[in-house]
Tab-separated table of C-alpha atoms in Angstrom:
chain	number	residue	atom	x	y	z
A	1	MET	CA	166.830	107.156	106.927
A	2	VAL	CA	170.072	108.938	106.075
A	3	MET	CA	172.221	105.910	106.847
A	4	ARG	CA	169.980	103.621	104.795
A	5	LEU	CA	170.191	105.935	101.806
A	6	ALA	CA	173.949	106.166	102.099
A	7	THR	CA	174.129	102.380	102.103
A	8	THR	CA	171.966	102.239	98.993
A	9	VAL	CA	174.320	104.475	97.058
A	10	ALA	CA	177.403	102.712	98.376
A	11	ALA	CA	176.000	99.361	97.308
A	12	ALA	CA	175.433	100.692	93.824
A	13	ILE	CA	179.032	101.854	93.654
A	14	VAL	CA	180.505	98.434	94.315
A	15	ALA	CA	177.889	96.419	92.448
A	16	THR	CA	178.790	97.438	88.914
A	17	ALA	CA	181.906	98.480	87.057
A	18	PRO	CA	181.554	101.775	85.174
A	19	VAL	CA	181.175	101.645	81.413
A	20	PRO	CA	183.388	104.231	79.655
A	21	PRO	CA	181.008	106.830	78.200
A	22	ASN	CA	183.209	107.427	75.175
A	23	ALA	CA	182.255	103.924	74.016
A	24	LEU	CA	178.634	105.038	73.558
A	25	ASN	CA	176.649	103.518	70.717
A	26	THR	CA	173.823	106.010	70.197
A	27	THR	CA	171.536	103.402	68.626
A	28	ASN	CA	172.048	100.595	71.151
A	29	PRO	CA	169.727	100.814	74.181
A	30	ASP	CA	171.993	98.718	76.406
A	31	SER	CA	174.975	100.906	75.573
A	32	ILE	CA	172.944	104.034	76.284
A	33	ARG	CA	171.731	102.685	79.645
A	34	ASN	CA	175.212	101.603	80.694
A	35	VAL	CA	176.774	104.930	79.780
A	36	ALA	CA	173.941	106.813	81.493
A	37	ALA	CA	174.543	104.712	84.619
A	38	THR	CA	178.206	105.735	84.694
A	39	ILE	CA	177.418	109.413	84.251
A	40	ALA	CA	174.550	109.328	86.775
A	41	HIS	CA	176.820	107.692	89.346
A	42	ASP	CA	179.436	110.388	88.844
A	43	ALA	CA	176.796	113.124	89.062
A	44	MET	CA	175.482	111.744	92.336
A	45	GLY	CA	179.028	111.704	93.653
A	46	TYR	CA	178.713	115.478	93.962
A	47	TYR	CA	175.727	115.149	96.310
A	48	LYS	CA	176.473	114.860	100.027
A	49	GLY	CA	173.123	115.834	101.532
A	50	ASN	CA	172.055	112.277	102.276
A	51	VAL	CA	175.072	111.680	104.526
A	52	SER	CA	175.208	115.110	106.171
A	53	LYS	CA	174.340	115.650	109.822
A	54	ASN	CA	172.844	119.048	108.979
A	55	GLU	CA	169.169	119.074	108.018
A	56	ILE	CA	169.647	122.054	105.714
A	57	ASP	CA	171.945	119.994	103.495
A	58	VAL	CA	169.276	117.410	102.648
A	59	GLY	CA	168.371	117.779	99.002
A	60	ASP	CA	170.846	120.606	98.418
A	61	VAL	CA	174.122	120.611	96.519
A	62	GLN	CA	177.420	122.101	97.574
A	63	ASP	CA	179.091	125.321	96.493
A	64	PRO	CA	179.572	126.704	93.925
A	65	TYR	CA	176.074	125.540	92.997
A	66	TYR	CA	172.907	127.133	94.300
A	67	TRP	CA	169.818	125.402	95.676
A	68	TRP	CA	167.997	125.659	92.362
A	69	VAL	CA	170.594	123.384	90.760
A	70	ALA	CA	169.634	120.753	93.322
A	71	GLY	CA	166.037	120.898	92.105
A	72	ALA	CA	167.325	120.522	88.562
A	73	LEU	CA	169.473	117.555	89.622
A	74	TRP	CA	166.444	115.748	91.038
A	75	GLY	CA	164.633	116.389	87.776
A	76	ALA	CA	167.558	114.824	85.926
A	77	MET	CA	167.563	111.814	88.240
A	78	LEU	CA	163.815	111.358	87.809
A	79	ASP	CA	164.540	111.367	84.095
A	80	TYR	CA	167.260	108.780	84.682
A	81	TYR	CA	164.752	106.378	86.233
A	82	TYR	CA	162.164	107.234	83.586
A	83	TYR	CA	164.517	106.301	80.764
A	84	THR	CA	166.585	103.461	82.241
A	85	ARG	CA	164.279	101.974	84.922
A	86	ASP	CA	167.301	101.792	87.202
A	87	PRO	CA	165.912	102.535	90.706
A	88	THR	CA	169.310	102.922	92.397
A	89	TYR	CA	168.839	106.571	93.351
A	90	ASN	CA	165.072	106.758	93.825
A	91	ASP	CA	165.152	106.732	97.623
A	92	VAL	CA	167.657	109.580	97.587
A	93	VAL	CA	165.469	111.537	95.170
A	94	LEU	CA	162.414	111.006	97.384
A	95	GLN	CA	164.257	112.145	100.485
A	96	ALA	CA	165.412	115.300	98.708
A	97	LEU	CA	162.080	116.246	97.147
A	98	LEU	CA	160.062	115.630	100.316
A	99	ALA	CA	162.475	117.035	102.897
A	100	PRO	CA	160.730	119.710	105.021
A	101	VAL	CA	163.682	122.037	104.505
A	102	ASN	CA	162.820	122.054	100.788
A	103	VAL	CA	159.037	121.627	100.736
A	104	GLY	CA	158.492	124.463	103.208
A	105	ALA	CA	155.724	125.120	105.717
A	106	ASN	CA	153.195	125.944	102.983
A	107	HIS	CA	154.108	122.910	100.879
A	108	ASP	CA	155.048	125.162	97.947
A	109	TYR	CA	158.852	124.897	97.925
A	110	THR	CA	159.414	128.409	99.228
A	111	PRO	CA	161.006	127.412	102.541
A	112	LYS	CA	162.259	129.937	105.052
A	113	ALA	CA	165.683	128.304	104.979
A	114	ARG	CA	166.166	129.226	101.301
A	115	GLU	CA	164.854	132.783	101.219
A	116	LEU	CA	168.321	134.325	100.934
A	117	GLU	CA	168.833	132.650	97.564
A	118	GLU	CA	165.484	131.519	96.126
A	119	GLY	CA	164.044	133.324	93.127
A	120	ASN	CA	161.032	132.673	90.943
A	121	ASP	CA	163.257	130.891	88.441
A	122	ASP	CA	164.599	128.611	91.179
A	123	LEU	CA	161.067	127.602	92.053
A	124	PHE	CA	160.470	126.478	88.485
A	125	PHE	CA	163.207	123.849	88.640
A	126	TRP	CA	161.821	122.306	91.815
A	127	GLY	CA	158.331	122.547	90.341
A	128	SER	CA	159.426	120.845	87.154
A	129	ALA	CA	160.819	117.931	89.150
A	130	VAL	CA	157.629	117.684	91.212
A	131	LEU	CA	155.433	117.645	88.104
A	132	SER	CA	157.655	115.041	86.463
A	133	ALA	CA	157.034	112.863	89.502
A	134	ALA	CA	153.278	113.407	89.123
A	135	GLU	CA	153.242	112.794	85.372
A	136	ARG	CA	155.019	109.446	85.823
A	137	ASN	CA	153.193	108.215	88.931
A	138	PHE	CA	156.438	108.290	90.867
A	139	PRO	CA	155.532	107.094	94.370
A	140	GLN	CA	154.851	109.659	97.088
A	141	PRO	CA	154.858	107.562	100.268
A	142	ASP	CA	154.519	110.383	102.829
A	143	LYS	CA	150.826	110.552	103.742
A	144	SER	CA	151.385	113.732	105.755
A	145	LEU	CA	152.167	115.660	102.562
A	146	PRO	CA	150.049	116.476	99.500
A	147	SER	CA	150.318	114.416	96.334
A	148	TRP	CA	152.897	115.382	93.722
A	149	LEU	CA	150.214	117.056	91.627
A	150	ASP	CA	148.902	119.040	94.572
A	151	LEU	CA	152.445	120.106	95.398
A	152	GLY	CA	152.727	121.248	91.794
A	153	ALA	CA	149.501	123.222	92.156
A	154	ASN	CA	150.885	124.886	95.277
A	155	ILE	CA	154.038	125.897	93.413
A	156	PHE	CA	151.978	127.297	90.568
A	157	ASN	CA	149.814	129.232	93.013
A	158	ALA	CA	152.899	130.702	94.667
A	159	LEU	CA	154.197	131.909	91.317
A	160	VAL	CA	150.965	133.453	90.022
A	161	SER	CA	150.490	135.257	93.336
A	162	ARG	CA	153.584	137.277	92.382
A	163	TRP	CA	152.428	138.212	88.874
A	164	ASP	CA	153.134	141.936	88.723
A	165	PRO	CA	151.037	144.138	86.394
A	166	SER	CA	152.428	147.355	87.911
A	167	THR	CA	155.260	147.410	85.360
A	168	CYS	CA	155.660	145.981	81.856
A	169	ALA	CA	151.915	145.160	81.835
A	170	GLY	CA	152.583	141.985	83.801
A	171	GLY	CA	155.222	139.348	84.278
A	172	LEU	CA	157.211	137.916	87.146
A	173	GLN	CA	160.224	139.611	88.622
A	174	TRP	CA	163.343	137.483	88.712
A	175	GLN	CA	163.600	137.488	92.500
A	176	ILE	CA	161.158	137.051	95.351
A	177	TYR	CA	162.835	138.614	98.377
A	178	PRO	CA	164.385	142.069	98.941
A	179	SER	CA	167.518	140.264	100.144
A	180	ASN	CA	168.225	139.848	96.412
A	181	PRO	CA	167.638	143.490	95.369
A	182	ASN	CA	169.172	143.315	91.887
A	183	GLY	CA	166.524	140.880	90.748
A	184	MET	CA	163.605	142.813	92.196
A	185	HIS	CA	163.586	145.096	89.152
A	186	TYR	CA	164.332	142.575	86.433
A	187	LYS	CA	161.732	140.499	84.649
A	188	ASN	CA	163.356	137.580	82.901
A	189	SER	CA	162.521	134.786	80.528
A	190	VAL	CA	163.500	131.909	82.791
A	191	SER	CA	161.069	132.940	85.545
A	192	ASN	CA	158.228	133.670	83.149
A	193	GLY	CA	159.040	130.753	80.872
A	194	GLY	CA	159.016	128.551	83.941
A	195	LEU	CA	155.548	129.790	84.888
A	196	PHE	CA	154.414	129.253	81.297
A	197	GLN	CA	155.635	125.665	81.245
A	198	LEU	CA	154.246	124.770	84.666
A	199	ALA	CA	150.871	126.262	83.703
A	200	ALA	CA	150.870	124.257	80.479
A	201	ARG	CA	151.727	121.026	82.275
A	202	MET	CA	149.090	121.619	84.943
A	203	ALA	CA	146.517	122.344	82.223
A	204	ARG	CA	147.294	119.066	80.498
A	205	ALA	CA	147.427	117.091	83.731
A	206	THR	CA	144.150	118.407	85.150
A	207	ASN	CA	142.195	119.642	82.107
A	208	ASN	CA	141.494	122.799	84.100
A	209	ASP	CA	141.104	125.684	81.658
A	210	THR	CA	142.291	128.248	84.178
A	211	TYR	CA	145.785	126.820	83.894
A	212	LEU	CA	145.482	127.019	80.114
A	213	GLU	CA	144.413	130.646	80.366
A	214	TRP	CA	147.474	131.396	82.457
A	215	ALA	CA	149.794	129.604	80.063
A	216	THR	CA	148.356	131.593	77.165
A	217	ARG	CA	148.624	134.827	79.133
A	218	VAL	CA	152.274	134.262	79.992
A	219	TRP	CA	153.158	133.313	76.412
A	220	ASN	CA	151.423	136.396	75.023
A	221	TRP	CA	153.141	138.590	77.580
A	222	SER	CA	156.566	137.058	76.857
A	223	ALA	CA	156.135	137.588	73.128
A	224	GLY	CA	154.650	141.044	73.540
A	225	VAL	CA	157.435	142.308	75.765
A	226	GLY	CA	160.070	141.097	73.313
A	227	PHE	CA	161.517	138.089	75.119
A	228	ILE	CA	160.639	135.774	72.195
A	229	ASP	CA	161.996	137.028	68.880
A	230	PRO	CA	159.132	136.974	66.334
A	231	ASP	CA	161.463	136.225	63.418
A	232	LYS	CA	164.435	134.253	64.754
A	233	PHE	CA	162.533	132.657	67.671
A	234	HIS	CA	165.495	133.197	69.951
A	235	VAL	CA	164.536	133.620	73.603
A	236	TYR	CA	166.199	136.630	75.206
A	237	ASP	CA	167.156	136.962	78.841
A	238	GLY	CA	164.960	139.764	80.183
A	239	ALA	CA	164.490	143.476	80.770
A	240	ASP	CA	164.647	146.107	83.520
A	241	SER	CA	161.149	146.626	84.882
A	242	ARG	CA	162.062	150.140	86.076
A	243	LYS	CA	162.245	151.049	82.391
A	244	ASN	CA	158.955	149.279	81.745
A	245	CYS	CA	160.834	146.486	79.943
A	246	SER	CA	161.568	148.861	77.063
A	247	GLU	CA	165.208	147.756	76.705
A	248	THR	CA	165.589	144.026	76.123
A	249	ASN	CA	168.708	142.221	77.312
A	250	TYR	CA	169.552	140.221	74.201
A	251	HIS	CA	171.749	137.668	75.913
A	252	SER	CA	170.366	134.218	75.206
A	253	PHE	CA	170.919	130.898	76.939
A	254	THR	CA	170.105	127.331	75.983
A	255	TYR	CA	167.796	126.581	78.874
A	256	THR	CA	165.200	129.270	78.244
A	257	SER	CA	164.660	128.054	74.689
A	258	GLY	CA	164.086	124.563	76.073
A	259	ILE	CA	161.680	125.760	78.743
A	260	TYR	CA	159.417	127.604	76.294
A	261	LEU	CA	159.740	124.822	73.703
A	262	TYR	CA	158.431	122.145	76.041
A	263	GLY	CA	155.598	124.342	77.255
A	264	ALA	CA	154.508	124.923	73.663
A	265	ALA	CA	154.779	121.195	72.902
A	266	ILE	CA	152.645	120.373	75.934
A	267	LEU	CA	149.952	122.781	74.765
A	268	ALA	CA	150.102	121.472	71.201
A	269	ASP	CA	149.320	118.024	72.565
A	270	HIS	CA	146.742	119.250	75.064
A	271	THR	CA	144.762	121.596	72.835
A	272	GLY	CA	145.317	120.131	69.384
A	273	ASP	CA	145.700	123.719	68.205
A	274	ARG	CA	148.091	124.025	65.269
A	275	VAL	CA	149.197	127.409	66.615
A	276	TRP	CA	151.070	125.718	69.462
A	277	THR	CA	152.587	123.125	67.143
A	278	THR	CA	153.925	125.910	64.947
A	279	ARG	CA	155.310	127.722	67.963
A	280	ALA	CA	157.085	124.579	69.135
A	281	GLU	CA	158.514	123.998	65.662
A	282	ASN	CA	159.695	127.598	65.453
A	283	LEU	CA	161.313	127.466	68.887
A	284	LEU	CA	163.209	124.347	67.875
A	285	LYS	CA	164.452	126.157	64.782
A	286	GLY	CA	165.396	129.103	66.959
A	287	ALA	CA	167.356	126.847	69.298
A	288	GLY	CA	169.413	125.655	66.345
A	289	TRP	CA	171.836	128.511	66.816
A	290	PHE	CA	173.099	126.804	69.995
A	291	PHE	CA	174.649	124.144	67.777
A	292	SER	CA	177.683	124.265	65.505
A	293	PRO	CA	179.926	126.874	67.104
A	294	PHE	CA	182.242	125.987	64.266
A	295	GLU	CA	181.397	124.699	60.813
A	296	ASN	CA	180.358	121.031	60.599
A	297	SER	CA	180.426	120.374	64.363
A	298	THR	CA	176.619	120.113	64.891
A	299	VAL	CA	177.217	120.042	68.632
A	300	MET	CA	175.383	121.955	71.342
A	301	TYR	CA	177.274	124.711	73.110
A	302	GLU	CA	176.483	127.536	75.516
A	303	ALA	CA	176.925	130.420	73.122
A	304	ALA	CA	177.090	133.125	75.779
A	305	CYS	CA	180.133	131.737	77.547
A	306	GLU	CA	181.813	128.572	76.263
A	307	THR	CA	183.958	129.929	73.452
A	308	VAL	CA	185.334	132.670	75.721
A	309	ASN	CA	185.788	130.483	78.832
A	310	ALA	CA	183.345	132.596	80.843
A	311	CYS	CA	180.740	130.081	82.058
A	312	THR	CA	179.645	130.411	85.671
A	313	ALA	CA	178.759	127.303	87.683
A	314	ASP	CA	175.083	127.938	86.898
A	315	MET	CA	175.755	128.198	83.183
A	316	THR	CA	177.537	124.852	83.089
A	317	THR	CA	174.175	123.182	83.763
A	318	PHE	CA	172.091	124.962	81.117
A	319	LYS	CA	172.636	122.688	78.108
A	320	GLY	CA	171.144	119.770	79.995
A	321	TYR	CA	167.774	121.481	80.284
A	322	LEU	CA	167.612	122.201	76.564
A	323	SER	CA	168.408	118.540	75.876
A	324	ARG	CA	165.828	117.393	78.429
A	325	PHE	CA	163.020	119.423	76.957
A	326	MET	CA	163.958	118.815	73.321
A	327	TRP	CA	163.843	115.051	73.816
A	328	GLN	CA	160.597	115.139	75.783
A	329	SER	CA	158.920	117.440	73.259
A	330	VAL	CA	159.293	114.687	70.655
A	331	LYS	CA	156.757	112.552	72.562
A	332	LEU	CA	154.154	115.289	72.213
A	333	VAL	CA	154.858	116.824	68.800
A	334	PRO	CA	156.069	114.116	66.391
A	335	SER	CA	156.967	116.693	63.736
A	336	LEU	CA	159.861	117.762	65.964
A	337	ARG	CA	161.575	114.380	65.815
A	338	ASP	CA	163.767	114.846	62.757
A	339	GLY	CA	165.004	118.229	63.904
A	340	VAL	CA	165.702	117.044	67.436
A	341	GLU	CA	167.527	113.912	66.335
A	342	LYS	CA	169.620	115.833	63.812
A	343	LEU	CA	170.884	118.042	66.626
A	344	LEU	CA	171.008	115.739	69.627
A	345	PHE	CA	172.445	112.537	68.200
A	346	PRO	CA	175.769	114.240	67.351
A	347	SER	CA	175.632	116.181	70.619
A	348	ALA	CA	175.075	113.004	72.635
A	349	LYS	CA	178.067	111.366	70.989
A	350	ALA	CA	180.205	114.450	71.559
A	351	ALA	CA	179.071	114.645	75.182
A	352	ALA	CA	180.010	111.006	75.690
A	353	VAL	CA	183.448	111.544	74.166
A	354	SER	CA	183.957	114.483	76.538
A	355	CYS	CA	183.398	112.109	79.467
A	356	SER	CA	186.920	110.743	79.282
A	357	GLY	CA	188.879	112.760	81.822
A	358	GLY	CA	189.526	113.225	85.501
A	359	VAL	CA	191.160	110.804	87.900
A	360	ASP	CA	188.559	108.136	87.109
A	361	GLY	CA	188.934	108.511	83.358
A	362	HIS	CA	185.220	109.124	82.784
A	363	SER	CA	184.494	112.601	84.159
A	364	CYS	CA	182.624	114.793	81.678
A	365	GLY	CA	183.934	118.015	80.202
A	366	GLN	CA	182.219	121.268	79.297
A	367	ARG	CA	182.977	122.037	75.643
A	368	TRP	CA	181.720	119.110	73.639
A	369	TYR	CA	182.676	120.657	70.317
A	370	VAL	CA	186.379	119.958	70.968
A	371	HIS	CA	185.484	116.269	70.545
A	372	GLY	CA	187.381	115.226	73.633
A	373	PHE	CA	187.872	116.097	77.295
A	374	ASP	CA	188.558	119.806	77.836
A	375	GLY	CA	189.628	119.585	81.489
A	376	VAL	CA	186.600	121.431	82.910
A	377	THR	CA	184.601	119.202	85.264
A	378	GLY	CA	181.777	119.523	87.752
A	379	LEU	CA	178.209	118.600	88.578
A	380	GLY	CA	176.908	120.770	85.756
A	381	GLN	CA	178.972	118.934	83.178
A	382	GLN	CA	177.698	115.573	84.431
A	383	MET	CA	174.075	116.716	84.370
A	384	CYS	CA	174.331	118.068	80.829
A	385	ALA	CA	175.875	114.890	79.466
A	386	LEU	CA	173.365	112.737	81.349
A	387	GLU	CA	170.260	114.486	80.022
A	388	THR	CA	171.582	114.557	76.469
A	389	ILE	CA	172.532	110.870	76.416
A	390	GLN	CA	169.691	109.273	78.382
A	391	GLY	CA	167.175	111.044	76.150
A	392	LEU	CA	168.303	108.755	73.337
A	393	LEU	CA	165.933	106.253	74.985
A	394	ILE	CA	162.905	108.453	74.318
A	395	ASP	CA	161.201	105.761	72.219
A	396	ASP	CA	161.274	103.366	75.181
A	397	VAL	CA	159.048	105.548	77.366
A	398	ASP	CA	155.451	106.723	77.338
A	399	PRO	CA	154.311	110.364	77.176
A	400	PRO	CA	153.581	112.112	80.477
A	401	LEU	CA	150.393	110.911	82.116
A	402	LYS	CA	147.334	113.116	82.448
A	403	GLY	CA	143.828	113.188	83.875
A	404	ASP	CA	142.692	110.091	85.732
A	405	LYS	CA	145.855	108.250	84.701
A	406	ILE	CA	147.711	110.248	87.341
A	407	LYS	CA	147.441	108.399	90.637
A	408	VAL	CA	148.594	108.804	94.214
A	409	VAL	CA	151.036	105.909	94.530
A	410	ARG	CA	152.399	104.905	97.947
A	411	ASP	CA	154.261	101.706	97.103
A	412	THR	CA	158.017	102.232	96.772
A	413	LYS	CA	158.930	98.710	95.788
A	414	TRP	CA	160.957	99.836	92.825
A	415	VAL	CA	161.033	97.644	89.731
A	416	ALA	CA	164.430	97.515	88.035
A	417	LEU	CA	164.938	97.121	84.314
A	418	GLY	CA	165.065	93.345	84.544
A	419	GLY	CA	161.431	93.359	85.684
A	420	ALA	CA	160.232	95.826	83.105
A	421	SER	CA	157.802	95.092	80.329
A	422	LYS	CA	158.729	95.240	76.657
A	423	THR	CA	157.589	98.832	76.530
A	424	GLY	CA	160.248	99.852	78.994
A	425	HIS	CA	157.768	100.295	81.841
A	426	ASP	CA	157.105	98.103	84.805
A	427	GLY	CA	153.697	96.521	85.197
A	428	PRO	CA	150.721	98.026	87.031
A	429	THR	CA	151.833	99.728	90.217
A	430	LYS	CA	149.863	99.194	93.374
A	431	THR	CA	148.182	102.389	94.426
A	432	GLY	CA	148.021	102.964	98.141
A	433	LYS	CA	144.830	103.984	99.843
A	434	PRO	CA	144.523	107.754	99.435
A	435	GLN	CA	144.151	110.101	102.355
A	436	PRO	CA	140.739	111.651	103.025
A	437	THR	CA	141.814	114.881	101.306
A	438	GLU	CA	143.000	113.018	98.227
A	439	THR	CA	141.410	110.782	95.668
A	440	GLU	CA	142.991	108.299	93.314
A	441	ASP	CA	142.310	110.876	90.617
A	442	SER	CA	145.029	113.260	91.686
A	443	ALA	CA	144.274	115.640	88.835
A	444	SER	CA	140.835	116.392	90.294
A	445	VAL	CA	142.402	117.399	93.589
A	446	ALA	CA	144.796	119.782	91.901
A	447	SER	CA	141.940	121.374	89.966
A	448	ALA	CA	139.968	121.872	93.150
A	449	SER	CA	142.917	123.360	95.010
A	450	PHE	CA	143.467	125.810	92.168
A	451	GLY	CA	139.896	126.987	92.480
A	452	LEU	CA	140.428	127.606	96.178
A	453	MET	CA	143.533	129.623	95.380
A	454	LEU	CA	141.608	131.910	93.066
A	455	MET	CA	139.026	132.592	95.745
A	456	SER	CA	141.777	133.442	98.228
A	457	LEU	CA	143.388	135.932	95.854
A	458	PRO	CA	140.589	138.267	94.787
A	459	ALA	CA	143.055	140.919	93.691
A	460	LEU	CA	144.475	138.503	91.178
A	461	LEU	CA	141.097	138.141	89.522
A	462	LEU	CA	141.335	141.751	88.405
A	463	ILE	CA	144.047	140.821	85.937
A	464	LEU	CA	142.531	137.549	84.703
């Protein structure tokens, strides 16, 4: 399997010549696809897990990046296929997402091998990738494992089992294990925003109101504890639970705004309630302060670190998640379109222009607002540029699937762009025969498994 995947990537390398990203035409789909292909190829060049002899490397990325960034990378590569219909990396993505070392013994992506580094926020990024696979009927060929939607339900169940009402009237701690003691007393927006978004997506996918109740609960808690500014709609980082979350850490990062924004957009579409539409619109306005570090630039930047050259490896990836969720929110809340395009079209162009450095001449930089290559490269920079640019193709894709439209698909005969329909999607995909514990209606299975979880966690019912 490993050798076959390595051959797949190698073949892709020699098959096409890279298109310089700085030649991007933001209104030409072919230009966007070609530039995205160059950036995706360079991003995947940082991944070595499919050619490693060590099982623990499968699906993971190398230092200085943590395991959670790997989950985010697979989400970005699922997006790459979603937007471009280029199946080059799909086998690698499947291997990573379904590797036992990542899925874990309980099929909830809390594997023993990762307990020294995994937090609740990390689990969100793997869960987001898994749900993206479910919402797009991405094939899951391994009959020994649950469907994508059931895997998503397992991840959700793992998160809600750690909801902690003993301090701050609820919320998730940042970390899971005592091996990461600093995060055992810190409740943060990325962990709780992640739970909020996953709950919203599960509610829409399954039409199970219990997920909706959880999404509403987490939103209300986040707002009540002060993580979502009621006036500016900035999303703040977190608070010390030992002080009952009475002192908010007002640092703010791009990705948390994106996480809450997409969750609100999902619920606006799912419920039809204007309240969620307004919240999504307000969060987009609040995210506007991550653009224009200088007058007239209108370019996304990581406000907490970029202008002072203080971004950690983690932080270099954050802008990509805001771009991802801004673009995808447009499919669910049309009123967001003008605001998103006003911000992301210039950012996409600036990101492309930054991808003009390195030995190859097309490595991406960090600070897009310099309108050129700034000399700072890495996986994070590639991921951010990729998500911002490939999202320009948002009109070529359908909204995430839901209900009985979500199927358990076994066939991995990928259809490339040349075989796609005019809508940007390939034709009907053959659905393999489900296992006895599954049905073709994957959403029904996830709803049932959630009900079983509630019965197995009677203590949790006390806070419902």
